[in-house]
Amino acid sequence: TRGPGSTRSARPSSSATSRRRTRRRPVGSVASGWVWGSSTGSRSGSPGRPATSPIASRRGRDLARCGRARLSLPGGDDFGSRPIDLHLAGLEALGARFTVADDHLDAVADDGLRGADITLGFPSVGATENIIMAATLAKGTTTLDNAAREPEIVDLCRFLLGMGAQIEGIGSPVVTVHGVPAGDLHGTTHRVVADRVEVATYLAAVGLAGGEITVYEARAEHMEVVLRKLRAMGLSVESVPGGLRAAGPDRVRSTDVATLPYPGVATDYKP
């Protein structure tokens, strides 16, 4: 971003019938060959609560497709540990069984996954993604209560709908997934929503450096609270055709910010 009096534009990257109903339970208390997942970084936490990484969010999909999956215990980051207990408990509710070894988790669902009523103890984005993808290929219907509502969750569900999945309640705290046979899914074309964290980073940079910026494909409705905070700090932010335009003040003002699940201010905005 250039200094005062200059204008830059940016484009953020785009971030893919039997029925068994079980008694609703809070979550937070894994047939043919292994599917492997690994990660880097130092391990933190205990085997029961290892730190998570994005790859953990894809094991439910692999487990539903293959019946078995193996996940290397993932590493943490400077934000601290990110437990995957919500992931594990959600998949267990769908019929998976987990065993913990020194450096990995084995997940088995020899009879396949089956629909269940699941309530998340916290609206975890990764656990919501994991459970929705697993439930897409599970037998029967899965109801996920207290699901995360982030734009990325909505985008994932729309992508799955385009592939032939059956999902209801998209964007609400209660998502219902009717499992379909793997053969019913098919390819599709999908444009991923713009990365709102990247958008906020560009806008904050203008607040520090001055000048103006236009961020194309940014969607104000995905980041209303953080935009209010940026305006409170003195930035001018407005929607324009195709994105957002912002101008930095002579001097930013201080304000109070608290992070909360969506639609609140995400922790990932903080750096």
Short mmCIF file of C-alpha atoms in Angstrom, two decimals, residues 15-265:
data_model
loop_
_atom_site.label_atom_id
_atom_site.label_comp_id
_atom_site.label_asym_id
_atom_site.label_seq_id
_atom_site.Cartn_x
_atom_site.Cartn_y
_atom_site.Cartn_z
CA SER A 15 -10.26 -19.65 -0.22
CA ALA A 16 -13.85 -27.03 -2.39
CA THR A 17 -31.81 -45.53 3.35
CA SER A 18 -31.56 -46.60 6.54
CA ARG A 19 -31.76 -44.00 9.22
CA ARG A 20 -30.48 -44.27 12.75
CA ARG A 21 -31.19 -41.35 15.04
CA THR A 22 -29.29 -41.19 18.30
CA ARG A 23 -30.15 -39.22 21.41
CA ARG A 24 -28.90 -35.62 21.12
CA ARG A 25 -25.68 -35.21 23.07
CA PRO A 26 -23.27 -32.33 23.57
CA VAL A 27 -20.09 -32.78 21.55
CA GLY A 28 -16.78 -32.05 23.26
CA SER A 29 -16.60 -35.00 25.90
CA VAL A 30 -12.40 -42.93 13.11
CA ALA A 31 -12.90 -50.37 4.70
CA SER A 32 -10.51 -50.41 2.37
CA GLY A 33 -7.01 -49.25 3.13
CA TRP A 34 -5.76 -46.35 5.22
CA VAL A 35 -6.03 -42.71 4.30
CA TRP A 36 -3.08 -40.77 5.69
CA GLY A 37 -2.89 -37.22 6.89
CA SER A 38 0.10 -35.42 8.31
CA SER A 39 1.13 -32.00 9.51
CA THR A 40 4.16 -30.08 10.60
CA GLY A 41 5.04 -28.15 13.69
CA SER A 42 5.67 -29.06 17.29
CA ARG A 43 3.00 -31.03 19.06
CA SER A 44 1.22 -29.44 21.98
CA GLY A 45 -1.38 -30.73 24.35
CA SER A 46 -2.02 -34.36 25.21
CA PRO A 47 -3.11 -37.21 22.90
CA GLY A 48 -6.67 -36.61 24.06
CA ARG A 49 -6.49 -32.96 23.11
CA PRO A 50 -3.89 -32.50 20.39
CA ALA A 51 -3.56 -29.21 18.58
CA THR A 52 -5.38 -29.12 15.28
CA SER A 53 -4.44 -28.06 11.79
CA PRO A 54 -6.51 -27.61 8.62
CA ILE A 55 -5.83 -31.20 7.55
CA ALA A 56 -7.83 -32.49 10.54
CA SER A 57 -10.91 -30.92 8.99
CA ARG A 58 -10.65 -33.26 6.01
CA ARG A 59 -10.42 -36.56 7.84
CA GLY A 60 -14.19 -36.86 8.24
CA ARG A 61 -14.54 -36.76 4.48
CA ASP A 62 -11.87 -39.43 4.04
CA LEU A 63 -13.37 -41.60 6.76
CA ALA A 64 -16.81 -41.44 5.15
CA ARG A 65 -15.36 -42.43 1.76
CA CYS A 66 -12.85 -45.10 2.80
CA GLY A 67 -14.01 -46.43 6.17
CA ARG A 68 -10.56 -45.89 7.72
CA ALA A 69 -8.28 -42.89 8.19
CA ARG A 70 -5.02 -42.13 9.94
CA LEU A 71 -4.05 -38.67 11.16
CA SER A 72 -0.62 -37.73 12.43
CA LEU A 73 -0.98 -35.75 15.64
CA PRO A 74 -0.91 -32.19 14.31
CA GLY A 75 1.13 -29.24 15.51
CA GLY A 76 0.10 -25.95 17.06
CA ASP A 77 1.04 -22.38 16.26
CA ASP A 78 1.78 -19.11 18.02
CA PHE A 79 -1.88 -18.77 18.97
CA GLY A 80 -1.50 -21.85 21.17
CA SER A 81 -3.13 -25.25 21.06
CA ARG A 82 -6.27 -25.89 19.05
CA PRO A 83 -7.93 -29.03 20.41
CA ILE A 84 -9.70 -31.41 18.05
CA ASP A 85 -11.94 -32.98 20.68
CA LEU A 86 -15.02 -31.51 18.96
CA HIS A 87 -13.96 -33.16 15.70
CA LEU A 88 -13.45 -36.54 17.35
CA ALA A 89 -16.65 -36.47 19.37
CA GLY A 90 -18.69 -35.46 16.34
CA LEU A 91 -17.29 -38.28 14.22
CA GLU A 92 -17.77 -40.73 17.11
CA ALA A 93 -21.45 -39.73 17.20
CA LEU A 94 -21.61 -40.71 13.54
CA GLY A 95 -20.20 -44.15 14.34
CA ALA A 96 -16.41 -43.76 14.11
CA ARG A 97 -14.02 -45.38 16.57
CA PHE A 98 -10.65 -43.83 17.45
CA THR A 99 -7.45 -45.24 18.88
CA VAL A 100 -4.49 -43.07 19.86
CA ALA A 101 -0.88 -44.08 19.24
CA ASP A 102 2.31 -42.21 20.07
CA ASP A 103 2.26 -40.06 16.95
CA HIS A 104 -1.08 -40.58 15.23
CA LEU A 105 -4.81 -41.27 15.52
CA ASP A 106 -6.47 -44.22 13.80
CA ALA A 107 -10.11 -43.84 12.82
CA VAL A 108 -12.30 -46.78 11.82
CA ALA A 109 -15.90 -47.01 10.65
CA ASP A 110 -16.14 -50.53 9.30
CA ASP A 111 -19.91 -50.39 8.95
CA GLY A 112 -19.88 -46.87 7.54
CA LEU A 113 -21.05 -43.66 9.17
CA ARG A 114 -24.67 -43.21 10.19
CA GLY A 115 -26.69 -40.06 10.79
CA ALA A 116 -27.02 -38.69 14.31
CA ASP A 117 -28.22 -35.65 16.25
CA ILE A 118 -25.15 -33.68 17.34
CA THR A 119 -24.83 -30.54 19.44
CA LEU A 120 -21.49 -28.74 19.42
CA GLY A 121 -20.38 -27.33 22.76
CA PHE A 122 -18.81 -24.45 20.81
CA PRO A 123 -19.52 -23.33 17.21
CA SER A 124 -16.18 -24.56 15.88
CA VAL A 125 -15.58 -23.83 12.19
CA GLY A 126 -13.32 -26.83 11.64
CA ALA A 127 -15.59 -29.27 13.48
CA THR A 128 -18.64 -27.96 11.60
CA GLU A 129 -16.86 -28.47 8.26
CA ASN A 130 -15.67 -31.93 9.27
CA ILE A 131 -19.07 -33.15 10.44
CA ILE A 132 -20.93 -31.72 7.43
CA MET A 133 -18.55 -33.38 4.96
CA ALA A 134 -18.71 -36.70 6.82
CA ALA A 135 -22.50 -36.54 7.12
CA THR A 136 -22.85 -35.93 3.38
CA LEU A 137 -21.87 -39.58 2.77
CA ALA A 138 -23.31 -41.03 6.00
CA LYS A 139 -26.41 -43.24 5.93
CA GLY A 140 -29.50 -41.37 7.09
CA THR A 141 -29.91 -37.83 8.40
CA THR A 142 -27.58 -35.79 10.60
CA THR A 143 -28.71 -32.71 12.51
CA LEU A 144 -25.92 -30.43 13.71
CA ASP A 145 -26.93 -27.92 16.37
CA ASN A 146 -24.85 -24.87 17.34
CA ALA A 147 -23.05 -25.09 14.00
CA ALA A 148 -20.61 -22.37 12.97
CA ARG A 149 -22.17 -19.79 10.62
CA GLU A 150 -19.10 -18.27 9.00
CA PRO A 151 -19.31 -17.34 5.29
CA GLU A 152 -16.82 -20.13 4.60
CA ILE A 153 -19.27 -22.68 6.06
CA VAL A 154 -22.04 -21.33 3.83
CA ASP A 155 -19.70 -21.45 0.84
CA LEU A 156 -18.69 -25.05 1.58
CA CYS A 157 -22.35 -26.10 1.83
CA ARG A 158 -23.17 -24.42 -1.48
CA PHE A 159 -20.22 -26.18 -3.07
CA LEU A 160 -21.46 -29.53 -1.74
CA LEU A 161 -24.98 -28.76 -2.98
CA GLY A 162 -23.53 -28.22 -6.43
CA MET A 163 -22.01 -31.69 -6.21
CA GLY A 164 -25.33 -33.30 -5.32
CA ALA A 165 -25.35 -33.18 -1.51
CA GLN A 166 -28.61 -32.57 0.38
CA ILE A 167 -28.16 -29.89 3.07
CA GLU A 168 -30.75 -27.71 4.81
CA GLY A 169 -30.45 -24.77 7.20
CA ILE A 170 -27.34 -23.35 5.52
CA GLY A 171 -26.12 -20.27 7.37
CA SER A 172 -28.21 -21.02 10.47
CA PRO A 173 -27.16 -22.55 13.82
CA VAL A 174 -28.96 -25.80 12.95
CA VAL A 175 -27.80 -27.62 9.81
CA THR A 176 -29.47 -30.79 8.56
CA VAL A 177 -27.61 -33.12 6.21
CA HIS A 178 -29.33 -35.98 4.41
CA GLY A 179 -26.67 -38.50 3.46
CA VAL A 180 -26.39 -39.61 -0.16
CA PRO A 181 -24.51 -42.51 -1.78
CA ALA A 182 -21.05 -41.59 -3.00
CA GLY A 183 -22.14 -42.38 -6.55
CA ASP A 184 -24.74 -39.60 -6.39
CA LEU A 185 -22.06 -36.93 -6.04
CA HIS A 186 -20.60 -35.41 -9.17
CA GLY A 187 -18.24 -32.70 -10.29
CA THR A 188 -19.22 -29.05 -10.31
CA THR A 189 -17.83 -25.58 -10.96
CA HIS A 190 -17.66 -23.29 -7.96
CA ARG A 191 -16.09 -19.91 -7.25
CA VAL A 192 -14.86 -19.67 -3.66
CA VAL A 193 -15.73 -16.54 -1.69
CA ALA A 194 -13.00 -13.96 -1.14
CA ASP A 195 -10.85 -14.33 1.97
CA ARG A 196 -12.29 -11.82 4.46
CA VAL A 197 -9.16 -12.01 6.63
CA GLU A 198 -7.04 -10.89 3.69
CA VAL A 199 -9.53 -8.12 3.00
CA ALA A 200 -9.31 -6.86 6.58
CA THR A 201 -5.49 -6.99 6.37
CA TYR A 202 -5.46 -4.72 3.31
CA LEU A 203 -7.90 -2.31 4.94
CA ALA A 204 -5.89 -2.18 8.16
CA ALA A 205 -2.71 -1.52 6.15
CA VAL A 206 -4.32 1.62 4.69
CA GLY A 207 -5.22 2.71 8.21
CA LEU A 208 -1.54 2.53 9.13
CA ALA A 209 0.06 3.81 5.91
CA GLY A 210 -2.58 6.26 4.72
CA GLY A 211 -3.81 6.65 1.16
CA GLU A 212 -6.67 4.71 -0.40
CA ILE A 213 -7.30 1.16 -1.54
CA THR A 214 -9.96 -0.73 -3.47
CA VAL A 215 -10.27 -4.41 -2.63
CA TYR A 216 -12.11 -6.22 -5.39
CA GLU A 217 -14.49 -9.09 -4.62
CA ALA A 218 -14.57 -8.09 -0.93
CA ARG A 219 -18.06 -8.51 0.53
CA ALA A 220 -19.12 -6.09 3.24
CA GLU A 221 -21.89 -8.41 4.45
CA HIS A 222 -19.25 -10.96 5.47
CA MET A 223 -17.40 -8.56 7.80
CA GLU A 224 -19.87 -6.01 9.13
CA VAL A 225 -18.56 -5.92 12.70
CA VAL A 226 -14.89 -5.48 11.80
CA LEU A 227 -15.86 -2.75 9.31
CA ARG A 228 -17.67 -0.90 12.11
CA LYS A 229 -14.51 -1.14 14.22
CA LEU A 230 -12.32 0.17 11.39
CA ARG A 231 -14.68 3.12 10.92
CA ALA A 232 -14.58 3.76 14.66
CA MET A 233 -10.78 4.00 14.29
CA GLY A 234 -11.17 6.71 11.66
CA LEU A 235 -11.08 4.82 8.37
CA SER A 236 -13.53 5.62 5.63
CA VAL A 237 -14.88 2.35 4.22
CA GLU A 238 -17.59 2.11 1.58
CA SER A 239 -19.01 -0.48 -0.76
CA VAL A 240 -18.30 0.13 -4.44
CA PRO A 241 -19.20 -1.92 -7.51
CA GLY A 242 -17.21 -5.13 -7.26
CA GLY A 243 -15.72 -4.65 -3.79
CA LEU A 244 -14.78 -2.25 -0.99
CA ARG A 245 -12.92 1.05 -1.03
CA ALA A 246 -11.15 2.43 2.05
CA ALA A 247 -9.19 5.59 2.87
CA GLY A 248 -6.91 6.01 5.86
CA PRO A 249 -7.22 8.91 8.34
CA ASP A 250 -4.45 11.33 9.28
CA ARG A 251 -4.23 9.46 12.57
CA VAL A 252 -6.11 6.35 13.69
CA ARG A 253 -8.11 6.42 16.90
CA SER A 254 -8.10 3.74 19.58
CA THR A 255 -11.10 1.52 20.12
CA ASP A 256 -12.06 -1.59 22.07
CA VAL A 257 -12.30 -4.89 20.20
CA ALA A 258 -13.47 -8.24 21.54
CA THR A 259 -13.27 -11.42 19.48
CA LEU A 260 -16.37 -13.58 19.20
CA PRO A 261 -17.68 -16.34 16.94
CA TYR A 262 -19.17 -15.11 13.66
CA PRO A 263 -20.66 -12.60 13.07
CA GLY A 264 -18.30 -11.14 15.68
CA VAL A 265 -14.68 -10.13 15.11
#
